Every structure is written in C-alpha cells, then in structure tokens.
Amino acid sequence: MPLQRTAIKDILSPDGPPAQTAGGDVLVQGWVKTRRSSRSVSFVQVNDGSTLRDLQVVVDESSPAYAVANALTTGCSVTVAGQVVESQGKGQQYEIQAQEIRLLGGADPETYPLQKKRHTPEFLREIAHLRPRTNTFGAMARVRSAAAFAIHSFFQQRGFQYIQTPIITASDAEGAGSMFRVTTLNLDNPPRHDGKVDAAEDFFGRPTFLTVSGQLEAEIFAMALSNVYTFGPTFRAENSNTSRHLAEFWMVEPEVAFCELDGLAELAEDFLKHIFGYVLDNCREDMDFFNRWHNPETIATLEGIINSRFERVTYTEAVDLLLKSGESFEYPVNWGIDLQSEHERYLTEKRIGRPVIVTDYPKEIKPFYMRLNDDDQTVRAMDVLAPGIGEIIGGSQREERRDTLLRRIAEAGLDAADYYWYLDLRRYGTVPHAGFGLGFERTVQFITGVSNIRDVIPFPRTPKNAEF
RNA sequence: UCCCCGAUAGCUCAGCGGUAGAGCGGGCGGCUGUUAACCGCUAGGUCGCAGGUUCGAAUCCUGCUCGGGGAGCCA
C-alpha cells in the first residue's frame, strides 16, 4: 500500500491523472457516497472534498477487498489502495481498480441521515454537522473559500493593509441596527445603581456590544496607512426573518484615504468583477453544479457583469426613472423616500439589467458620517444594486470637515462627546476618504444562486436558532 | 416584528370527519461493468405540541412551537 495520499481532485483532473499516479499504485481516503453491487463486481463512489466529483472505486469479486467493499454503506470513511485505470464505463474517464480497502469508520445505514437522493435545504440545516458532505454544501464551502481568498488577493495586490478591528466594542456605528450586549454580569441578580443595572460593575466597566461594523476603526487606520480593509464577523440583533439576513455575518470594509466617491465606485466595481472572475476561473466544476441545480443563469450573469460597465445614476435620477416607469409600486415614489426592495429590483433587474451604482441620497435617510454635498440636501452615499439580490454594497465618501461633521452629529441627535476620537481624525490632518461594506454571504449567495442565506454560511445564526 | 402558507414513516409527499398510504431510503434475497443502477420480498407511524368541538379528529376550531415565501430593518 502506498504511503502518500493522493487527492481525488488530482486523479480526476481535466488534464488526466498525474504521471506518477497513472497506471500506478495510489492511496485514496474519503467518505463513501454510495455503492452499487452485483455478484461479480462492486462500484464504490468515494468523495474526499477536494473536488465536487466522486472517484469510482471498482472492486472485482477476485479482489481481496471485495468482502470489505460489499459491507460499505453511505457515510463510511475508507482508505483505498489500487491502480488508476481508464474506465470501461461511461460516467468517468478514470477510476481506481482496488486491491485493498480499509474501513476507518462505519456509518450505520439505519440511522445515517444522508441518502443518495436529493435533500431539501431545510432538512440539511437540521443536520449542519453532516451537510458539508453533500454536493451542494461542499461546493458552497469551496466557493466561499475561493471568494474569501479573492477578496484578500484583490486588496493585497493593490497595496491595502488588512486591519483586524475589534469584535467587542463600546461604540455604536449609528444607523447600523440593534446590537448584542456583551456582559459578564449575573443576569439573575445584576448589580444596580439608582434602580438601573450598573454597567460600571461589568467586565469592561461600561456597556459593551458585539460590533455591527468595523468602519469607524478602519477609518482610524486609513488616516495613517492610507488604504486599508477589514474582513471579519459582524453582528446584528435585528429580528429579521428573511432569506437575506443573518444575526452573524461576515463583512468586507475597505477604507481609502485621498479618495472621493467616484474613485470608491470604481473600486467597488473592480472589486466585484475580481471576485466573480476568480471564482469562475478556479471553481469551474462547483459553479457548473450551481448553474445546473440552483440557478441556470448564474454563470452567464457573472460573466455578463465581468464584461459590462456598471450603470451609475444619482438618487435623483433613480427617482425620476421610477416615476416615469409606469410601474405601480406598493410603496409610492417621491423624492426623499428610501428606496424599497421593489424599487431597487425594478432599477437593476427590469430597467437596467445589470448592476447599478446609485449615489447622492437625501441626507435625512443616511447616517451622519456621510459627506454632505454643496446642495445641503444630499450626501455622497453609494449603494451597489445587483439583479436578484438587491443591495450588495453600501458605502460613502466620509465627512472630513470637522465643523460640518459636528453639525451633522447634532442634527442626528447624537452626543459629540461620544465621538471625540472620530472627530479628532478631522482635527488633526484630515483628508478626503471613502469606504464601503460588502456582505460576504450575500456575495456568495449571488455567485452560487443559492436562494437562502442560511445555506451559504457553515453555521447560520438567525433569530431563535443557534444550534451547532 | 407584520402578512400568507405549511408540519403525516428516516427523507419527499398524498390522504382532509368513519380502522394510516405511496415513492425513495433501510433490511433480506437476486442480478454479466454499474452511474439517482435494476428486479423481488419485507420491516417501519403517539399524523409538531396543548386544549376544544364531535358518537367518532391526521382531517374541523383555538393557542403555542418550529419551518417556508413575502414585507419591514439592512449587508
């Protein structure tokens, strides 16, 4: 038996098996997907997660491995030794003629929940510890990994520094939604002061929360390193029950000094194209699988985006397009409203048919830190809307003028004292800068065509659900 | 959080007032290299939970829990 394990991906490579394995002895290890047996021969499909495809292991009656092979059931883990040979069958070019099979761990077929047939995503969520063994979830995990790598490579190639911002924070990124409280106080009997829970007694001596965004901290480092990005988990305690929201999700947030909104829009467009292109180039089989089983348009859509220019419209122009559309919207359109899902869908899907970057929103519907335009009505905000998913990126040029920022903080009803360090960045060496946030899971959703966000993250956190 | 829909065998579902069904999966057997293999036999159920209506409830009503679709909030 060879000592060195060979990945199934290498044996089934489109270029054929590596020279050192072709016709020679190989060692393969993985999990049994299924077995088909007749009296004289047994076929065992083995998958090791290195690729979507299963390796067909052929065991003849005469092989010493035949008895072991015939006892294998779905879910077993095995070590297989044999020769790589050209297949006599039609489903695959190469297969293994097995000499020896060792059962590493059995899987009682009476209780093992994964079957050969297709399972619903809802059922698979209930067995999140076993669903990585399915085709869909394995493909998702590989695409997710590749997309994460593409995000890092995009920024690293452009000289951005990766900044790790805190997960526990005392500051509230205004407008980003409800936060999870972090505490070590005894909730059955918390210390009190003047009738209220005394946060001064808590671990950090003050109220603390799980972060909703690394933006404000990223701005600190952009004001020193120029180009930075964060990529980490963020948390929202909103009671959102939709196929596009998670309580814990990953967000990418670049922050760019000496950059205005137009430059940021360019960056966002290049960024999305880079991620999509990398995944299409490096996860072809997985993407073909998603295209076949989840969304027959997904590859064509991604290729279309890579090869097209994103449309750019101002909020005012977008409202105009909606008013002239002749569509009857559930939420009436007028200048000043926040764009609803139906409006965003109309713009990006029906009216334009590709991603749209909408800029310059009314200041009333955007957070205080977005840069005020000269009209005193709109801010330099930017949303990237994509067909089928809606808002995928939200960002803005930041307000770098200290007096204007102070005024906006007051208008928002916030206490400037809470933002002293944020204001200091404008007090000492302020520069124009801009940044955006990309929801990583929404990006993976968009790439794969998987309809529920709970199925593009290994362990989804949603209201009333933190199993696994 | 709001609106609609759903929960029956391990899975996917049918049954919708009168003794619980199918396909797949499982078990056993068969089968000349199979590809969601195929053929035969077979076991398997507190019909989500708690109340109510009724001679009788999987079926009708109420509440709850969980899931799905849509909306809001947003990434």
XYZ file of C-alpha atoms (C1' of nucleotides) in Angstrom:
543
model
C 0.000 0.000 0.000
C 1.475 3.418 -0.991
C 2.251 5.743 1.884
C 1.357 9.016 0.223
C -2.280 10.017 -0.024
C -3.481 11.354 -3.389
C -6.305 13.878 -3.574
C -9.249 12.781 -5.709
C -9.116 16.173 -7.389
C -5.684 15.269 -8.799
C -6.718 11.830 -10.042
C -9.790 13.279 -11.784
C -8.003 16.389 -13.071
C -9.240 17.526 -16.502
C -5.659 17.039 -17.705
C -5.757 13.403 -16.639
C -4.126 11.864 -13.583
C -0.614 12.995 -12.670
C 2.115 10.984 -14.357
C 3.272 9.415 -11.117
C -0.204 8.003 -10.440
C -1.288 6.961 -13.929
C -1.288 3.190 -14.058
C 0.499 3.062 -10.725
C -0.472 2.416 -7.152
C -2.291 5.176 -5.332
C -3.742 5.675 -1.876
C -7.064 7.494 -1.610
C -9.015 8.352 1.512
C -12.503 9.713 1.836
C -16.160 9.057 2.551
C -18.442 6.662 0.696
C -21.219 8.400 -1.200
C -22.866 5.248 -2.485
C -22.196 1.694 -3.581
C -23.583 -0.334 -6.466
C -23.016 -4.049 -6.369
C -23.695 -7.073 -8.488
C -22.458 -10.593 -7.901
C -19.136 -10.189 -9.632
C -18.245 -6.532 -9.112
C -18.850 -3.663 -6.718
C -18.688 0.060 -7.503
C -17.986 2.418 -4.622
C -18.262 6.198 -5.053
C -15.760 7.942 -2.799
C -15.505 11.677 -2.149
C -12.771 13.434 -0.166
C -13.984 17.020 -0.514
C -11.062 18.075 -2.711
C -13.478 18.244 -5.617
C -17.181 18.002 -6.297
C -16.619 14.785 -8.215
C -16.617 11.315 -6.715
C -13.966 8.747 -7.501
C -15.325 5.432 -8.736
C -13.613 2.570 -6.951
C -14.063 -0.747 -8.756
C -13.754 -3.952 -6.758
C -13.806 -7.258 -8.608
C -15.030 -10.441 -6.977
C -11.498 -11.768 -7.191
C -10.051 -8.800 -5.262
C -9.191 -9.346 -1.598
C -11.064 -6.071 -0.971
C -14.379 -7.452 -2.284
C -15.779 -8.543 1.064
C -14.935 -5.208 2.690
C -16.356 -3.283 -0.261
C -19.681 -5.099 -0.107
C -20.127 -4.085 3.518
C -19.623 -0.380 2.804
C -22.583 1.934 3.175
C -23.169 5.630 2.580
C -21.170 7.740 5.023
C -18.393 5.230 5.801
C -14.826 6.512 5.803
C -12.304 4.404 3.908
C -8.726 4.035 2.821
C -8.412 2.611 -0.670
C -5.280 1.304 -2.383
C -5.295 0.370 -6.024
C -4.364 1.338 -9.554
C -5.586 4.297 -11.569
C -7.029 2.875 -14.780
C -9.080 4.190 -17.664
C -12.735 3.461 -17.006
C -14.662 0.935 -19.062
C -17.871 2.695 -18.081
C -19.319 5.916 -19.425
C -19.652 8.202 -16.416
C -15.969 8.876 -15.819
C -12.667 8.796 -17.635
C -10.590 7.316 -14.822
C -11.308 5.072 -11.887
C -9.485 3.011 -9.287
C -9.171 -0.734 -9.509
C -8.996 -1.566 -5.814
C -6.546 -4.035 -4.269
C -7.172 -3.170 -0.667
C -9.871 -1.267 1.207
C -9.786 -0.459 4.883
C -12.887 0.673 6.698
C -11.884 3.521 9.017
C -15.277 4.399 10.448
C -18.631 2.812 9.780
C -21.920 4.668 9.352
C -24.992 2.712 10.422
C -27.344 2.954 7.431
C -30.344 2.617 9.743
C -29.545 5.981 11.325
C -27.235 7.855 8.923
C -29.459 10.676 7.702
C -27.864 11.440 4.343
C -29.240 9.457 1.460
C -28.157 9.279 -2.096
C -31.178 11.226 -3.244
C -31.590 14.960 -3.057
C -32.437 16.508 0.309
C -34.191 19.793 0.960
C -32.009 22.642 2.278
C -34.353 22.908 5.282
C -33.664 19.306 6.281
C -29.920 19.706 5.755
C -29.878 22.721 8.093
C -31.102 20.429 10.847
C -28.017 18.265 10.341
C -25.476 21.052 9.915
C -22.746 18.730 11.227
C -23.248 16.364 8.272
C -24.345 18.672 5.476
C -20.778 19.540 4.400
C -20.725 16.022 2.919
C -23.414 16.895 0.386
C -22.591 18.076 -3.121
C -24.240 21.457 -2.670
C -22.672 22.237 0.655
C -19.232 21.009 -0.308
C -19.375 23.153 -3.440
C -20.553 26.095 -1.366
C -17.657 25.694 1.061
C -15.098 25.596 -1.750
C -16.615 28.624 -3.494
C -16.792 30.503 -0.203
C -13.154 29.767 0.496
C -12.127 30.858 -3.005
C -14.183 34.056 -2.756
C -12.548 34.907 0.588
C -9.132 34.359 -0.953
C -10.092 36.558 -3.918
C -11.084 39.354 -1.545
C -7.727 39.270 0.183
C -5.783 38.982 -3.081
C -7.657 41.910 -4.629
C -6.756 44.270 -1.796
C -3.283 42.899 -1.200
C -2.413 43.331 -4.883
C -3.447 46.978 -4.585
C -1.394 47.661 -1.503
C -4.227 47.670 1.013
C -3.378 46.622 4.563
C -5.630 44.097 6.294
C -6.734 45.592 9.638
C -8.271 43.462 12.380
C -10.925 45.605 14.035
C -12.449 44.669 17.410
C -15.403 42.339 17.758
C -16.293 43.659 21.198
C -16.916 47.382 21.057
C -18.319 50.197 23.152
C -19.215 52.357 20.175
C -22.308 52.228 18.061
C -21.973 52.679 14.301
C -25.029 54.851 14.002
C -27.756 53.570 11.756
C -26.452 50.032 11.591
C -29.153 48.447 13.711
C -29.574 46.769 17.088
C -26.566 45.343 18.866
C -25.940 42.275 21.015
C -24.968 43.196 24.553
C -21.758 41.650 25.868
C -21.747 41.205 29.627
C -20.436 39.057 32.454
C -22.963 40.414 34.951
C -25.191 37.924 36.743
C -28.413 38.338 34.809
C -30.448 36.779 37.621
C -29.274 39.390 40.070
C -27.335 42.223 38.414
C -25.727 44.992 40.473
C -27.880 48.094 40.492
C -27.286 51.793 40.848
C -30.231 54.191 41.193
C -32.527 51.356 40.166
C -30.731 50.676 36.898
C -28.288 47.900 36.068
C -24.855 49.251 36.941
C -22.645 48.828 33.897
C -19.719 50.212 35.873
C -19.635 46.815 37.615
C -19.455 44.974 34.289
C -16.297 43.379 32.869
C -15.228 46.453 30.888
C -16.677 48.937 33.346
C -19.116 50.170 30.725
C -21.754 48.775 28.357
C -20.197 46.768 25.530
C -21.585 45.121 22.437
C -20.728 42.874 19.511
C -19.653 45.051 16.612
C -22.037 45.915 13.805
C -19.259 47.328 11.623
C -15.517 47.878 11.636
C -15.847 51.088 9.654
C -15.057 53.668 12.311
C -11.962 51.752 13.431
C -10.931 51.205 9.808
C -11.113 54.970 9.293
C -8.569 55.387 12.094
C -6.080 53.218 10.237
C -6.873 54.744 6.852
C -5.802 58.055 8.391
C -2.332 56.561 8.819
C -1.861 53.701 6.331
C -3.945 55.273 3.541
C -5.516 52.111 2.130
C -6.917 49.502 4.492
C -9.625 46.874 4.660
C -11.320 44.739 7.269
C -12.794 41.310 6.735
C -14.466 39.747 9.727
C -17.649 38.794 11.527
C -20.287 41.385 12.350
C -23.478 41.063 14.357
C -26.996 42.436 14.163
C -29.614 41.785 16.820
C -32.446 42.694 14.460
C -35.396 40.326 14.470
C -35.056 39.837 10.737
C -36.582 36.697 9.300
C -35.692 36.699 5.646
C -33.594 34.713 3.194
C -31.074 37.593 3.073
C -30.351 38.321 6.759
C -28.216 36.705 9.439
C -27.561 37.740 13.033
C -23.882 36.890 12.485
C -22.364 37.519 9.084
C -19.037 38.442 7.531
C -18.372 41.840 6.090
C -15.595 43.318 3.981
C -14.956 47.010 4.576
C -12.260 48.869 2.650
C -11.455 52.422 3.699
C -9.471 54.580 1.298
C -7.742 57.853 2.108
C -7.312 60.590 -0.501
C -10.292 59.100 -2.336
C -13.671 60.551 -3.237
C -16.917 58.889 -4.206
C -16.126 58.376 -7.891
C -12.924 56.572 -7.004
C -14.790 54.443 -4.498
C -17.371 53.438 -7.107
C -14.554 52.387 -9.441
C -13.026 50.341 -6.645
C -16.340 48.636 -5.859
C -16.902 47.717 -9.492
C -13.378 46.347 -9.962
C -13.677 44.507 -6.668
C -16.858 42.620 -7.559
C -15.514 41.764 -11.013
C -12.312 40.416 -9.469
C -14.163 38.154 -7.028
C -16.524 36.803 -9.680
C -13.703 36.258 -12.154
C -11.544 34.463 -9.628
C -14.335 32.082 -8.630
C -15.268 31.329 -12.243
C -11.608 30.635 -13.075
C -10.882 28.499 -10.016
C -14.160 26.743 -9.123
C -15.451 25.768 -12.534
C -16.916 22.397 -11.591
C -18.622 23.755 -8.495
C -20.000 26.671 -10.483
C -21.280 24.325 -13.204
C -23.028 22.408 -10.443
C -24.703 25.538 -9.076
C -25.623 26.621 -12.570
C -27.297 23.279 -13.177
C -29.097 22.763 -9.883
C -29.613 26.161 -8.253
C -29.750 28.922 -10.846
C -29.353 28.220 -14.582
C -28.464 31.873 -15.142
C -25.722 32.300 -12.596
C -22.616 31.763 -14.734
C -23.990 33.849 -17.596
C -24.937 36.589 -15.132
C -21.484 36.669 -13.569
C -19.772 36.656 -16.964
C -22.102 39.426 -18.092
C -21.169 41.519 -15.079
C -17.457 40.962 -15.565
C -17.758 42.178 -19.144
C -20.097 45.104 -18.611
C -19.806 48.534 -17.113
C -21.911 49.147 -14.017
C -24.544 51.786 -14.576
C -24.208 54.931 -12.453
C -27.213 57.023 -11.538
C -27.827 59.571 -8.828
C -30.635 59.032 -6.375
C -32.474 61.941 -8.008
C -32.150 60.299 -11.432
C -33.236 56.959 -9.970
C -36.378 58.512 -8.514
C -37.042 60.050 -11.925
C -36.693 56.652 -13.632
C -39.089 55.121 -11.110
C -41.647 57.914 -11.529
C -41.540 57.572 -15.321
C -41.565 53.773 -15.265
C -45.318 53.379 -15.426
C -44.986 50.618 -12.816
C -47.436 50.507 -9.942
C -45.329 50.160 -6.815
C -46.690 49.129 -3.457
C -44.719 51.979 -1.895
C -45.309 55.241 -3.755
C -42.232 57.001 -5.093
C -41.285 60.560 -4.352
C -38.029 62.388 -3.781
C -36.945 61.842 -0.213
C -38.108 58.248 0.331
C -35.669 55.458 0.985
C -35.675 53.105 -1.982
C -37.654 49.933 -1.224
C -36.784 46.411 -2.369
C -39.303 46.662 -5.202
C -37.741 49.928 -6.400
C -34.215 48.552 -6.292
C -35.340 45.418 -8.120
C -37.026 47.450 -10.828
C -33.917 49.553 -11.390
C -31.339 46.788 -11.509
C -33.432 43.957 -12.987
C -36.061 45.466 -15.253
C -34.850 48.907 -16.177
C -31.111 48.392 -16.489
C -30.498 44.640 -16.364
C -27.096 44.795 -14.726
C -25.565 46.194 -11.546
C -26.350 49.822 -10.786
C -24.498 52.212 -8.538
C -26.891 54.734 -7.024
C -25.258 57.810 -5.480
C -26.096 61.018 -3.644
C -29.006 60.062 -1.403
C -31.009 62.548 0.700
C -29.148 63.275 3.908
C -32.200 62.511 6.045
C -32.119 58.796 5.217
C -28.350 58.296 5.660
C -26.000 58.296 8.668
C -24.231 61.391 9.945
C -20.743 60.439 8.763
C -21.540 60.622 5.041
C -20.129 63.683 3.279
C -22.623 66.494 2.722
C -22.948 67.826 -0.822
C -22.948 71.544 -1.621
C -26.724 71.435 -2.141
C -27.052 70.755 1.623
C -29.720 68.183 0.699
C -27.830 65.073 -0.360
C -24.809 63.131 0.828
C -22.110 61.290 -1.058
C -23.571 57.870 -0.418
C -23.343 54.926 -2.781
C -25.309 51.692 -2.992
C -24.431 48.968 -5.472
C -27.572 47.112 -6.503
C -27.334 43.738 -8.205
C -30.029 41.794 -10.064
C -31.582 39.059 -7.964
C -30.172 40.171 -4.653
C -30.649 43.915 -4.291
C -28.187 45.921 -2.268
C -24.857 44.124 -2.147
C -22.583 47.047 -1.280
C -23.282 50.182 0.705
C -20.720 52.928 1.138
C -19.942 56.604 1.074
C -17.390 59.328 0.990
C -16.899 60.287 4.627
C -17.402 63.773 6.021
C -13.851 65.034 6.536
C -14.772 68.607 7.579
C -14.908 68.822 11.342
C -17.406 71.674 11.579
C -19.801 70.006 9.167
C -19.446 66.690 10.973
C -20.216 68.392 14.306
C -23.336 69.903 12.805
C -24.455 66.540 11.382
C -23.891 64.806 14.725
C -26.052 67.416 16.418
C -28.763 67.092 13.752
C -28.792 63.339 14.302
C -29.408 63.926 17.994
C -26.139 62.302 18.999
C -23.670 63.394 21.643
C -20.425 64.693 20.099
C -18.560 63.661 23.249
C -19.147 60.012 22.349
C -17.318 60.567 19.076
C -14.342 62.581 20.313
C -11.783 60.280 18.728
C -13.694 60.180 15.459
C -13.746 63.992 15.493
C -10.027 64.088 16.328
C -9.318 62.435 12.972
C -10.797 65.607 11.422
C -8.989 67.832 13.870
C -5.515 66.519 13.070
C -4.521 66.013 9.451
C -7.929 65.298 7.977
C -8.118 64.095 4.375
C -10.929 63.195 1.992
C -11.651 59.487 2.300
C -14.278 56.939 1.424
C -15.213 53.345 2.102
C -17.853 50.688 1.632
C -19.158 47.487 3.151
C -19.772 44.254 1.281
C -21.880 41.498 2.812
C -19.826 38.373 2.239
C -22.710 35.898 2.488
C -24.817 37.946 0.089
C -21.926 37.846 -2.325
C -21.691 34.064 -2.035
C -25.462 33.900 -2.495
C -25.186 35.952 -5.635
C -22.308 33.874 -7.012
C -23.874 30.477 -6.348
C -27.518 31.283 -6.914
C -28.355 29.597 -3.589
C -31.595 31.265 -2.564
C -31.374 31.205 1.257
C -28.514 32.925 3.057
C -28.632 30.203 5.740
C -27.198 27.834 3.139
C -24.097 29.861 2.229
C -22.577 30.041 5.724
C -21.326 26.979 7.620
C -23.294 27.665 10.802
C -26.110 30.187 10.359
C -27.170 32.367 13.285
C -30.751 33.585 12.968
C -33.466 34.544 15.455
C -34.344 31.517 17.622
C -31.596 29.407 16.086
C -28.032 28.939 17.314
C -27.775 25.154 17.068
C -24.303 23.770 16.249
C -41.995 42.352 14.068
C -46.184 42.030 10.224
C -48.973 39.200 6.160
C -49.751 34.429 3.730
C -48.635 29.040 3.638
C -47.037 24.585 5.954
C -45.814 20.472 9.903
C -48.340 12.693 8.491
C -42.772 6.654 8.123
C -35.527 8.047 8.128
C -36.473 11.622 3.501
C -40.167 13.764 -0.149
C -45.225 13.858 -0.078
C -50.672 12.040 -0.794
C -54.891 11.426 2.438
C -58.733 16.490 4.636
C -64.827 13.686 9.790
C -65.524 6.758 9.937
C -59.574 1.114 11.434
C -52.655 5.230 8.270
C -50.831 5.342 2.237
C -47.073 5.830 -1.953
C -42.176 6.692 -3.854
C -37.318 6.890 -2.231
C -34.144 5.281 1.797
C -33.327 0.748 5.351
C -33.251 -4.922 5.927
C -33.162 -9.772 3.256
C -32.539 -12.179 -1.440
C -31.387 -11.907 -6.800
C -28.641 -9.786 -10.868
C -22.533 -10.363 -16.716
C -19.172 -3.064 -15.747
C -22.770 -0.125 -12.592
C -23.708 5.618 -12.876
C -30.103 8.746 -8.596
C -28.181 1.038 -11.281
C -32.020 -2.685 -11.811
C -35.744 -6.922 -10.083
C -38.451 -9.493 -5.889
C -39.844 -9.759 -0.742
C -40.067 -7.141 3.900
C -39.956 -4.084 8.454
C -41.142 0.774 9.732
C -46.135 5.858 12.421
C -48.131 8.988 19.934
C -50.289 12.162 11.923
C -45.423 19.008 15.627
C -47.251 20.244 20.996
C -51.511 21.604 24.229
C -56.577 22.350 24.565
C -61.601 22.280 22.329
C -65.981 20.570 19.014
C -67.973 15.557 17.844
C -70.744 9.081 18.895
C -66.036 9.343 16.339
C -60.448 14.003 14.716
C -54.411 13.152 10.818
C -58.864 15.654 8.886
C -62.881 20.999 11.963
C -61.726 25.239 15.784
C -58.191 27.977 19.304
C -53.369 28.785 21.285
C -48.208 27.664 21.106
C -43.600 25.948 18.751
C -40.809 25.352 14.504
C -40.161 25.822 9.083
C -41.093 28.214 4.095
C -42.484 32.581 0.882
C -43.129 37.871 1.009
C -42.576 42.744 3.689
C -40.014 45.963 7.135
C -34.876 46.752 9.076
C -30.317 46.231 6.428
C -25.162 43.840 4.429
